[in-house]
Coordinates of C-alpha atoms in Angstrom, one line a residue:
M623 CA 87.0 -38.6 50.4
L624 CA 85.9 -37.9 47.1
P625 CA 84.9 -41.0 45.9
I626 CA 82.1 -40.6 48.5
I627 CA 81.1 -36.9 47.5
I628 CA 80.8 -38.1 43.6
L629 CA 78.8 -40.8 44.8
I630 CA 76.3 -38.5 46.8
V631 CA 76.1 -35.7 43.6
I632 CA 75.7 -38.2 41.3
L633 CA 72.5 -40.3 43.2
A634 CA 71.5 -36.8 43.6
V635 CA 71.6 -35.9 40.2
V636 CA 69.5 -39.0 39.2
V637 CA 66.9 -38.5 42.0
I638 CA 66.1 -35.2 40.5
I639 CA 65.7 -36.8 37.3
F640 CA 63.3 -38.7 38.2
L641 CA 61.4 -36.7 40.3
A642 CA 61.5 -34.9 37.0
A643 CA 60.1 -37.7 35.1
N644 CA 57.2 -38.7 37.4
I645 CA 55.8 -34.6 37.5
R646 CA 53.1 -33.8 35.1
I647 CA 51.2 -30.7 34.7
V648 CA 47.9 -30.9 32.9
P649 CA 47.1 -28.1 30.6
Q650 CA 44.0 -26.0 30.3
A651 CA 41.0 -27.8 29.0
N652 CA 43.1 -31.0 29.0
A653 CA 42.4 -34.7 30.8
F654 CA 45.1 -37.0 31.2
V655 CA 43.2 -40.7 32.0
I656 CA 45.8 -42.6 34.7
E657 CA 46.6 -46.7 35.0
H658 CA 47.8 -48.2 38.0
L659 CA 49.0 -51.3 37.4
G660 CA 46.9 -51.8 34.1
K661 CA 43.7 -50.9 36.1
Y662 CA 41.9 -47.4 35.7
K663 CA 42.9 -45.1 38.2
T664 CA 42.0 -41.7 38.0
T665 CA 41.6 -38.9 35.5
W666 CA 44.0 -35.6 36.0
G667 CA 42.3 -32.4 35.7
A668 CA 44.4 -29.0 34.7
G669 CA 47.3 -28.2 37.0
L670 CA 50.2 -29.9 39.1
H671 CA 50.3 -34.1 39.8
V672 CA 52.9 -36.9 40.9
K673 CA 52.7 -40.0 39.7
I674 CA 53.8 -43.4 41.5
P675 CA 57.1 -44.6 39.5
F676 CA 57.2 -47.9 37.6
L677 CA 53.4 -48.4 39.2
E678 CA 51.1 -45.4 37.1
Q679 CA 51.3 -44.2 34.1
V680 CA 49.3 -42.0 31.5
V681 CA 47.1 -43.8 29.2
R682 CA 45.9 -41.0 27.7
K683 CA 45.9 -37.6 27.0
V684 CA 42.5 -36.1 26.4
S685 CA 41.5 -32.9 24.8
L686 CA 38.2 -31.7 26.5
K687 CA 37.9 -29.0 23.2
E688 CA 35.2 -29.1 21.0
Q689 CA 36.0 -30.3 17.9
V690 CA 35.4 -30.2 13.9
L691 CA 34.7 -33.0 12.1
D692 CA 34.6 -33.0 8.5
F693 CA 33.6 -36.0 7.0
P694 CA 34.4 -36.8 3.3
P695 CA 31.4 -36.8 0.7
Q696 CA 29.2 -40.1 1.1
P697 CA 27.2 -41.7 -1.6
V698 CA 23.3 -41.8 -0.4
I699 CA 20.2 -43.3 -2.3
T700 CA 17.0 -41.0 -2.0
K701 CA 13.6 -42.5 -2.4
D702 CA 13.1 -41.8 -5.9
N703 CA 16.5 -43.4 -7.1
V704 CA 18.7 -40.6 -7.5
T705 CA 22.3 -41.2 -6.4
M706 CA 24.2 -38.6 -4.5
M707 CA 27.6 -37.2 -2.6
I708 CA 26.5 -35.7 0.7
D709 CA 29.6 -34.5 3.3
S710 CA 28.7 -33.2 6.8
V711 CA 30.3 -31.9 9.5
V712 CA 29.8 -32.5 12.9
F713 CA 30.6 -30.0 15.7
C714 CA 31.7 -32.7 19.2
R715 CA 33.3 -32.9 22.4
V716 CA 34.5 -35.1 25.3
F717 CA 32.6 -35.0 28.4
D718 CA 33.7 -37.7 30.0
P719 CA 37.4 -38.6 29.3
Q720 CA 37.1 -41.9 31.1
L721 CA 34.7 -43.5 28.8
F722 CA 36.1 -41.7 25.9
C723 CA 39.0 -43.3 26.0
Y724 CA 37.7 -47.1 27.6
G725 CA 34.0 -47.0 25.6
V726 CA 35.0 -47.4 22.1
E727 CA 38.7 -48.8 19.9
N728 CA 38.5 -45.9 17.8
P729 CA 35.6 -43.0 18.8
I730 CA 36.6 -40.4 15.8
A731 CA 36.4 -43.5 13.1
G732 CA 33.0 -45.0 15.2
L733 CA 31.2 -40.9 15.0
Q734 CA 31.8 -41.2 11.2
N735 CA 30.6 -44.4 10.3
L736 CA 27.7 -43.7 12.6
S737 CA 27.3 -40.0 10.7
A738 CA 27.3 -42.2 7.1
T739 CA 24.5 -44.7 7.9
T740 CA 22.4 -42.3 9.8
L741 CA 22.6 -39.7 6.7
R742 CA 22.0 -42.7 4.7
N743 CA 18.6 -43.7 6.7
I744 CA 17.5 -39.8 6.7
I745 CA 17.9 -39.5 2.7
G746 CA 16.4 -43.1 1.8
D747 CA 12.3 -41.9 3.7
M748 CA 12.9 -38.2 1.6
E749 CA 12.7 -37.9 -1.9
L750 CA 15.0 -35.2 -4.4
D751 CA 12.8 -32.0 -4.1
Q752 CA 12.3 -32.7 -0.2
T753 CA 16.3 -33.2 0.4
L754 CA 17.8 -29.9 -1.5
T755 CA 14.9 -28.0 0.5
S756 CA 15.6 -30.2 3.7
R757 CA 18.4 -29.1 5.3
E758 CA 17.4 -27.4 8.8
T759 CA 15.5 -31.1 9.2
I760 CA 17.7 -33.7 7.7
N761 CA 20.9 -31.3 10.4
A762 CA 18.3 -32.0 13.4
K763 CA 17.4 -35.3 13.2
M764 CA 21.1 -36.3 12.3
Q765 CA 22.0 -34.7 15.7
A766 CA 19.9 -36.3 17.6
I767 CA 20.9 -39.2 16.5
L768 CA 24.7 -39.1 16.7
D769 CA 24.1 -37.9 20.1
E770 CA 22.1 -40.5 21.7
A771 CA 24.3 -43.1 20.7
T772 CA 27.4 -41.1 21.0
D773 CA 26.9 -40.8 25.3
P774 CA 28.3 -44.5 25.7
W775 CA 31.5 -42.9 24.5
G776 CA 31.6 -39.4 26.7
I777 CA 31.4 -37.7 23.3
K778 CA 28.6 -34.4 23.0
V779 CA 27.6 -34.1 19.5
T780 CA 26.3 -30.3 20.2
R781 CA 25.4 -29.5 15.7
V782 CA 25.4 -30.9 13.0
E783 CA 26.0 -29.8 9.4
I784 CA 25.3 -30.3 5.8
K785 CA 28.3 -29.2 3.7
N786 CA 27.2 -30.5 0.1
I787 CA 24.7 -32.0 -2.0
Q788 CA 25.7 -33.3 -5.1
P789 CA 23.1 -34.6 -7.3
P790 CA 24.3 -36.5 -10.7
E791 CA 25.1 -34.4 -13.6
E792 CA 21.8 -35.2 -15.5
I793 CA 19.9 -34.3 -12.3
E794 CA 21.2 -31.0 -12.5
A795 CA 20.6 -30.6 -16.1
V796 CA 16.8 -31.2 -16.0
M797 CA 16.8 -29.4 -12.4
T798 CA 18.9 -26.3 -14.0
K799 CA 15.9 -26.5 -17.3
Q800 CA 13.0 -26.5 -14.7
M801 CA 14.3 -23.7 -12.9
R802 CA 14.4 -21.6 -15.5
A803 CA 10.6 -22.7 -16.6
E804 CA 9.2 -21.5 -13.1
R805 CA 11.3 -18.3 -12.9
E806 CA 9.9 -17.2 -16.7
R807 CA 6.7 -18.8 -15.2
R808 CA 7.2 -16.4 -12.2
Q809 CA 7.8 -13.4 -15.0
T810 CA 5.2 -14.4 -16.7
V811 CA 2.8 -13.8 -13.8
L812 CA 4.1 -11.1 -12.3
E813 CA 3.5 -8.9 -15.9
A814 CA 0.4 -10.1 -15.6
K815 CA -0.2 -9.3 -12.0
A816 CA 2.0 -5.9 -13.1
H817 CA -0.6 -5.3 -15.8
Q818 CA -4.0 -6.7 -13.7
E819 CA -2.7 -3.4 -11.2
A820 CA -2.1 -1.2 -13.8
V821 CA -5.6 -1.9 -15.8
V822 CA -6.9 -1.2 -11.9
S823 CA -5.4 1.7 -11.3
R824 CA -6.2 3.3 -14.4
A825 CA -9.5 2.3 -14.8
E826 CA -10.0 4.0 -10.8
G827 CA -8.7 6.7 -11.8
D828 CA -11.0 7.5 -14.7
K829 CA -13.9 6.4 -12.9
R830 CA -12.4 9.3 -9.7
A831 CA -12.0 11.7 -12.4
K832 CA -15.8 11.4 -13.2
I833 CA -17.1 10.6 -10.3
L834 CA -15.0 15.0 -9.4
A835 CA -16.1 16.0 -12.8
A836 CA -20.2 15.1 -12.3
E837 CA -19.9 16.6 -8.5
A838 CA -18.3 19.6 -9.7
E839 CA -21.0 20.3 -12.6
R840 CA -24.1 19.9 -9.9
D841 CA -22.1 21.9 -7.9
A842 CA -22.1 24.3 -10.2
Q843 CA -25.2 23.9 -10.9
I844 CA -26.8 24.0 -8.1
A845 CA -24.3 27.5 -7.5
L846 CA -25.9 29.3 -10.5
A847 CA -29.6 27.6 -9.4
E848 CA -29.2 29.8 -6.3
G849 CA -27.4 32.8 -7.7
R850 CA -30.7 32.6 -10.2
A851 CA -33.3 31.8 -7.5
K852 CA -31.1 35.3 -5.3
S853 CA -31.1 37.6 -8.5
I854 CA -35.2 36.6 -8.8
S855 CA -35.9 37.2 -5.4
L856 CA -33.8 40.5 -4.6
V857 CA -35.7 41.8 -8.0
Y858 CA -39.3 41.2 -6.4
Q859 CA -38.1 42.2 -3.3
A860 CA -37.1 45.4 -5.5
E861 CA -40.3 45.8 -7.2
A862 CA -42.0 44.9 -3.9
D863 CA -40.1 47.3 -1.8
G864 CA -40.7 50.0 -5.0
L865 CA -44.8 49.3 -4.9
K866 CA -44.5 50.1 -1.1
A867 CA -43.0 53.2 -1.1
L868 CA -45.1 54.2 -4.0
K869 CA -48.2 53.0 -1.8
N870 CA -46.6 55.2 1.3
S871 CA -45.8 58.3 -0.9
E872 CA -49.5 58.6 -1.0
I873 CA -50.5 59.8 -4.6
N874 CA -52.9 61.5 -5.9
E875 CA -55.7 60.5 -8.2
S876 CA -54.2 63.2 -10.7
V877 CA -50.7 62.2 -10.9
L878 CA -52.1 58.5 -11.9
K879 CA -53.5 60.4 -14.8
L880 CA -51.0 61.6 -16.0
K881 CA -48.7 58.4 -15.6
G882 CA -51.2 56.8 -17.6
L883 CA -51.1 59.3 -19.9
E884 CA -47.2 59.5 -20.4
T885 CA -47.3 55.3 -21.2
L886 CA -50.1 55.9 -23.5
R887 CA -47.7 58.5 -25.5
S888 CA -44.5 56.2 -25.8
V889 CA -46.8 52.5 -26.2
A890 CA -47.9 55.1 -29.4
D891 CA -44.6 56.5 -30.3
G892 CA -44.7 54.4 -34.3
R893 CA -42.5 51.2 -33.7
S894 CA -46.0 49.1 -33.1
T895 CA -48.4 48.0 -35.6
K896 CA -51.4 47.3 -32.8
I897 CA -51.6 49.9 -30.1
F898 CA -54.7 49.2 -27.4
M899 CA -56.7 52.3 -25.9
P900 CA -57.8 51.8 -22.4
T901 CA -61.6 52.2 -22.5
D902 CA -61.8 54.7 -19.7
L903 CA -59.7 57.1 -22.4
T904 CA -62.1 60.1 -22.5
G905 CA -62.3 60.3 -18.4
I906 CA -59.0 60.5 -18.0
V907 CA -59.3 63.0 -21.2
S908 CA -61.6 64.8 -20.2
S909 CA -60.5 65.4 -16.2
L910 CA -56.8 66.8 -17.8
G911 CA -57.3 68.6 -21.0
L912 CA -54.3 70.7 -19.6
A913 CA -52.8 67.5 -19.2
A914 CA -53.7 65.6 -22.8
E915 CA -52.5 69.5 -24.7
S916 CA -49.3 69.5 -23.3
L917 CA -49.0 66.0 -24.6
G918 CA -50.0 66.4 -28.0
I919 CA -53.3 63.5 -27.2
G920 CA -56.8 65.6 -29.4
N921 CA -56.7 69.3 -30.1
A922 CA -59.1 71.6 -30.8
T923 CA -60.4 71.9 -34.3
P924 CA -64.2 71.7 -34.1
V925 CA -66.0 68.5 -35.1
D926 CA -69.1 69.0 -38.2
D927 CA -71.6 66.9 -36.8
R928 CA -74.1 67.7 -39.5
P929 CA -75.7 65.0 -41.2
G930 CA -73.5 63.9 -44.4
K931 CA -70.5 65.5 -43.1
E932 CA -67.3 63.2 -42.1
A933 CA -65.5 64.5 -39.3
P934 CA -62.1 65.9 -41.0
V935 CA -59.4 63.2 -39.7
T936 CA -56.5 64.6 -37.3
K937 CA -53.2 63.5 -36.8
D938 CA -52.0 62.6 -33.5
P939 CA -48.5 61.3 -32.7
C940 CA -49.2 58.7 -30.8
I941 CA -51.2 56.9 -34.2
T942 CA -49.1 55.5 -35.9
N943 CA -50.0 52.5 -38.8
H944 CA -46.7 50.9 -40.5
S945 CA -47.4 49.1 -43.7
G946 CA -46.8 45.6 -44.5
A947 CA -48.6 42.0 -42.3
G948 CA -50.5 44.5 -39.3
S949 CA -50.9 47.5 -41.3
L950 CA -54.9 46.4 -41.1
D951 CA -54.9 46.4 -37.3
A952 CA -53.2 49.2 -37.4
A953 CA -55.5 51.1 -39.4
I954 CA -58.5 49.7 -37.3
T955 CA -56.6 51.1 -34.0
G956 CA -55.5 54.2 -35.6
G957 CA -59.3 55.1 -36.4
M958 CA -60.7 54.1 -33.2
I959 CA -57.9 56.5 -31.2
E960 CA -58.8 59.3 -33.6
R961 CA -62.7 58.8 -33.0
E962 CA -61.6 58.9 -29.1
I963 CA -59.4 61.9 -29.2
N964 CA -62.4 63.5 -31.7
R965 CA -64.8 62.9 -29.3
T966 CA -62.6 64.0 -26.1
T967 CA -61.2 67.0 -27.7
K968 CA -65.6 68.6 -28.4
D969 CA -66.2 67.5 -24.9
M970 CA -63.0 69.5 -23.8
D971 CA -63.9 72.9 -25.9
T972 CA -68.0 72.4 -24.7
L973 CA -66.7 73.1 -21.3

């Protein structure tokens, strides 16, 4: 009885081990390629799977994650015969595990060689300067070519990047000199532009200042002219108002003649070399004898009209005779005034 129990236990353990060996758990983002008697049967996705013992087997475990393939530098020759080293980085992922397993013997090695040849073809159509400044163009061309070429392998190329471009040392030295010369040229151009802008700004500032000064001078002259015109207008207006008021006051003839005699006395105050007498002096003095005496024009000295007798010379405060350049005119004028005053005085005595 005991041997039978032991045999059953041993068989149970063997069955459990056998079943455990044929149960597979596929992780996430992975795929297992299954063959049945050496022929492709199916692809297991993530989860629990059981294979038939001895008839099915897992041929390949494929990762469906995006992979980063950093390829070593490749020597390439540009269109202008410059040899340089370029290394690239390819981003890809497997979209069909069956094609990836059966499409090519070594997909990664094939992708590497394809990347190198594609890079040589693209750089061969470009010059050195264009190669150094056209990374985006190179990346786009390589991605398009590699993606199309790897479709039968079950690989999707998502991105290609040029990692480093290393020209020869002599080319680097020449490029360094060229870069320095270019920067010096830019510096010179910038300094010239800055100087030009400064000169233009200064000239514009001077022009603006002169314009403002001219405008200020013009405004000042206009203001002065307006003030002068206004002052003249006010003066004439005041004179007109004065004459109008004088006219409205109804001054009589006697007052006007008295004012005329006062003006005559102020004219003959001794500071003038020439004295002009009004022609109607006789009428004024005869009508205002009393006013003439009060003003000091004429006197009551009798005049001898007999032949051979010369009228006495009277001194009138209105008569002025200065020595110098105007003494002759003053003397003549004074004599005329004395004769006129004597005649007026005689008439007044007769009355």
